[in-house]
PDB file of C-alpha atoms in Angstrom:
ATOM      1  CA  MET A   1       6.556  15.051   2.409  1.00  0.00           C
ATOM      2  CA  LYS A   2       3.657  12.580   1.152  1.00  0.00           C
ATOM      3  CA  LYS A   3       2.096   9.527   2.877  1.00  0.00           C
ATOM      4  CA  ILE A   4       0.304   7.410   0.250  1.00  0.00           C
ATOM      5  CA  GLU A   5      -1.225   4.360   1.485  1.00  0.00           C
ATOM      6  CA  ALA A   6      -2.813   2.245  -0.810  1.00  0.00           C
ATOM      7  CA  ILE A   7      -4.917  -0.617  -0.553  1.00  0.00           C
ATOM      8  CA  ILE A   8      -4.640  -3.173  -3.018  1.00  0.00           C
ATOM      9  CA  ARG A   9      -5.261  -6.854  -4.306  1.00  0.00           C
ATOM     10  CA  THR A  10      -3.764  -9.509  -1.700  1.00  0.00           C
ATOM     11  CA  SER A  11      -2.845 -10.642  -4.676  1.00  0.00           C
ATOM     12  CA  LYS A  12      -1.156  -7.943  -6.263  1.00  0.00           C
ATOM     13  CA  PHE A  13       1.598  -7.785  -2.983  1.00  0.00           C
ATOM     14  CA  GLU A  14       4.036  -8.746  -4.819  1.00  0.00           C
ATOM     15  CA  GLU A  15       4.302  -7.167  -7.734  1.00  0.00           C
ATOM     16  CA  VAL A  16       2.963  -3.877  -5.572  1.00  0.00           C
ATOM     17  CA  LYS A  17       6.157  -4.656  -4.321  1.00  0.00           C
ATOM     18  CA  GLU A  18       8.494  -5.097  -7.005  1.00  0.00           C
ATOM     19  CA  ALA A  19       6.901  -2.252  -9.224  1.00  0.00           C
ATOM     20  CA  LEU A  20       8.105   0.474  -5.825  1.00  0.00           C
ATOM     21  CA  ARG A  21      11.313  -1.478  -5.898  1.00  0.00           C
ATOM     22  CA  GLN A  22      12.055  -0.121  -9.437  1.00  0.00           C
ATOM     23  CA  ALA A  23      10.862   3.261  -9.090  1.00  0.00           C
ATOM     24  CA  GLY A  24      13.173   3.418  -6.515  1.00  0.00           C
ATOM     25  CA  ILE A  25      11.204   3.675  -3.157  1.00  0.00           C
ATOM     26  CA  GLU A  26      12.843   0.890  -0.876  1.00  0.00           C
ATOM     27  CA  PHE A  27      11.451   1.260   2.354  1.00  0.00           C
ATOM     28  CA  PHE A  28       7.833   0.686   3.665  1.00  0.00           C
ATOM     29  CA  SER A  29       5.027  -0.963   6.203  1.00  0.00           C
ATOM     30  CA  TYR A  30       2.865  -3.184   5.053  1.00  0.00           C
ATOM     31  CA  SER A  31      -0.301  -4.890   6.792  1.00  0.00           C
ATOM     32  CA  ASP A  32      -3.817  -7.267   6.405  1.00  0.00           C
ATOM     33  CA  VAL A  33      -6.453  -5.816   6.890  1.00  0.00           C
ATOM     34  CA  THR A  34     -10.186  -6.638   6.096  1.00  0.00           C
ATOM     35  CA  GLY A  35     -12.524  -3.913   5.008  1.00  0.00           C
ATOM     36  CA  VAL A  36     -16.305  -3.826   3.214  1.00  0.00           C
ATOM     37  CA  GLY A  37     -16.619  -1.427  -0.087  1.00  0.00           C
ATOM     38  CA  ASN A  38     -18.951  -1.935  -3.414  1.00  0.00           C
ATOM     39  CA  GLU A  39     -17.673  -5.850  -4.397  1.00  0.00           C
ATOM     40  CA  ILE A  40     -19.661  -6.758  -0.836  1.00  0.00           C
ATOM     41  CA  ARG A  41     -21.479 -10.318  -2.775  1.00  0.00           C
ATOM     42  CA  LYS A  42     -25.314 -11.465  -0.402  1.00  0.00           C
ATOM     43  CA  GLY A  43     -24.020 -14.555   1.624  1.00  0.00           C
ATOM     44  CA  GLU A  44     -21.796 -17.675   2.383  1.00  0.00           C
ATOM     45  CA  LEU A  45     -19.351 -18.764  -0.445  1.00  0.00           C
ATOM     46  CA  SER A  46     -17.969 -23.135   0.430  1.00  0.00           C
ATOM     47  CA  TYR A  47     -14.289 -24.104  -1.438  1.00  0.00           C
ATOM     48  CA  ARG A  48     -13.780 -27.397  -0.524  1.00  0.00           C
ATOM     49  CA  GLY A  49     -15.577 -27.684   2.308  1.00  0.00           C
ATOM     50  CA  THR A  50     -15.455 -24.780   4.112  1.00  0.00           C
ATOM     51  CA  VAL A  51     -16.943 -22.140   4.361  1.00  0.00           C
ATOM     52  CA  TYR A  52     -17.080 -18.819   4.013  1.00  0.00           C
ATOM     53  CA  ASP A  53     -18.367 -15.174   4.920  1.00  0.00           C
ATOM     54  CA  THR A  54     -18.044 -13.076   1.159  1.00  0.00           C
ATOM     55  CA  SER A  55     -19.627  -9.926   3.174  1.00  0.00           C
ATOM     56  CA  TYR A  56     -15.123  -8.587   3.858  1.00  0.00           C
ATOM     57  CA  ILE A  57     -12.814  -8.395   1.685  1.00  0.00           C
ATOM     58  CA  PRO A  58      -8.602  -9.383   3.198  1.00  0.00           C
ATOM     59  CA  ARG A  59      -6.599  -6.785   1.017  1.00  0.00           C
ATOM     60  CA  GLN A  60      -2.803  -5.121   1.405  1.00  0.00           C
ATOM     61  CA  LEU A  61      -2.383  -1.626   3.899  1.00  0.00           C
ATOM     62  CA  LEU A  62       0.853  -0.323   2.414  1.00  0.00           C
ATOM     63  CA  THR A  63       2.424   3.036   3.618  1.00  0.00           C
ATOM     64  CA  ILE A  64       4.381   4.612   2.388  1.00  0.00           C
ATOM     65  CA  VAL A  65       6.248   7.753   3.419  1.00  0.00           C
ATOM     66  CA  VAL A  66       8.205   9.196   0.393  1.00  0.00           C
ATOM     67  CA  ARG A  67       9.576  13.108  -0.219  1.00  0.00           C
ATOM     68  CA  ASP A  68       7.212  15.513  -1.956  1.00  0.00           C
ATOM     69  CA  ILE A  69       9.699  14.678  -6.477  1.00  0.00           C
ATOM     70  CA  ASN A  70       8.612  11.379  -5.705  1.00  0.00           C
ATOM     71  CA  ALA A  71       4.574  11.487  -4.822  1.00  0.00           C
ATOM     72  CA  LYS A  72       4.038  10.396  -8.158  1.00  0.00           C
ATOM     73  CA  LYS A  73       6.593   8.134  -9.016  1.00  0.00           C
ATOM     74  CA  THR A  74       5.470   5.958  -6.042  1.00  0.00           C
ATOM     75  CA  VAL A  75       1.334   6.807  -6.891  1.00  0.00           C
ATOM     76  CA  GLU A  76       1.939   5.535 -10.771  1.00  0.00           C
ATOM     77  CA  ALA A  77       4.084   2.374  -9.315  1.00  0.00           C
ATOM     78  CA  VAL A  78       0.571   1.566  -7.219  1.00  0.00           C
ATOM     79  CA  LEU A  79      -1.763   2.356 -10.254  1.00  0.00           C
ATOM     80  CA  LYS A  80      -0.640   0.086 -12.878  1.00  0.00           C
ATOM     81  CA  SER A  81       0.983  -3.311 -10.437  1.00  0.00           C
ATOM     82  CA  ALA A  82      -2.335  -3.633  -8.772  1.00  0.00           C
ATOM     83  CA  LYS A  83      -4.746  -2.904 -11.327  1.00  0.00           C
ATOM     84  CA  THR A  84      -7.103  -6.013 -12.936  1.00  0.00           C
ATOM     85  CA  GLY A  85      -9.548  -3.415 -14.388  1.00  0.00           C
ATOM     86  CA  VAL A  86     -12.083  -5.578 -11.770  1.00  0.00           C
ATOM     87  CA  ILE A  87     -14.029  -4.149  -9.316  1.00  0.00           C
ATOM     88  CA  GLY A  88     -12.066  -4.316  -6.253  1.00  0.00           C
ATOM     89  CA  ASP A  89      -8.767  -3.369  -6.870  1.00  0.00           C
ATOM     90  CA  GLY A  90      -8.655  -0.916  -4.047  1.00  0.00           C
ATOM     91  CA  LYS A  91      -7.604   2.805  -3.895  1.00  0.00           C
ATOM     92  CA  ILE A  92      -4.445   5.083  -2.989  1.00  0.00           C
ATOM     93  CA  PHE A  93      -4.710   8.247  -0.440  1.00  0.00           C
ATOM     94  CA  VAL A  94      -1.825  10.991  -0.111  1.00  0.00           C
ATOM     95  CA  SER A  95      -1.815  13.105   2.275  1.00  0.00           C
ATOM     96  CA  THR A  96       0.395  15.315   3.104  1.00  0.00           C
ATOM     97  CA  LEU A  97       2.449  14.831   6.302  1.00  0.00           C
ATOM     98  CA  GLU A  98       4.476  18.362   8.391  1.00  0.00           C
ATOM     99  CA  GLU A  99       7.521  16.556  10.184  1.00  0.00           C
ATOM    100  CA  SER A 100       9.757  13.242  10.613  1.00  0.00           C
ATOM    101  CA  TYR A 101      12.308  12.221  12.715  1.00  0.00           C
ATOM    102  CA  ARG A 102      14.439   9.679  12.991  1.00  0.00           C
ATOM    103  CA  ILE A 103      14.890   7.660  16.413  1.00  0.00           C
ATOM    104  CA  ARG A 104      18.017   6.672  15.951  1.00  0.00           C
ATOM    105  CA  THR A 105      19.817  10.219  15.115  1.00  0.00           C
ATOM    106  CA  GLY A 106      17.414  13.507  15.456  1.00  0.00           C
ATOM    107  CA  GLU A 107      17.162  13.745  12.237  1.00  0.00           C
ATOM    108  CA  GLU A 108      14.376  15.823  11.197  1.00  0.00           C
ATOM    109  CA  GLY A 109      12.425  16.163   7.761  1.00  0.00           C
ATOM    110  CA  ASP A 110      13.422  14.957   4.105  1.00  0.00           C
ATOM    111  CA  ASP A 111      16.957  13.469   5.535  1.00  0.00           C
ATOM    112  CA  SER A 112      15.256  11.338   8.606  1.00  0.00           C
ATOM    113  CA  LEU A 113      13.606   9.355   5.560  1.00  0.00           C
ATOM    114  CA  TYR A 114      16.650   7.691   3.676  1.00  0.00           C
ATOM    115  CA  ASN A 115      20.277   6.812   4.293  1.00  0.00           C
ATOM    116  CA  LYS A 116      22.533   9.379   1.804  1.00  0.00           C
TER     117      LYS A 116
END
């Protein structure tokens, strides 16, 4: 099993969600995150009278757990749908999971990930 964590632009979330659905990935978790990266701008930005601190970058963090055979197509779906070609598009991290359990049934491993 693989755990795929993708940090993407908030504006690309709906496109990524649809791309994952089309790739057969029906479940993932996400949260709003803020980070600091290469896109740092000095100072503040003003929009319609509101001042924003531009040193923090709002993004979405997606956490997706898939069977090994689905890892490549999941990464490719995120890469294609999240890309704008501009600095700040995000990052994808892939790690190996040793164990997984479905709490309700006690199923283990790959069987615990999705309904059959």
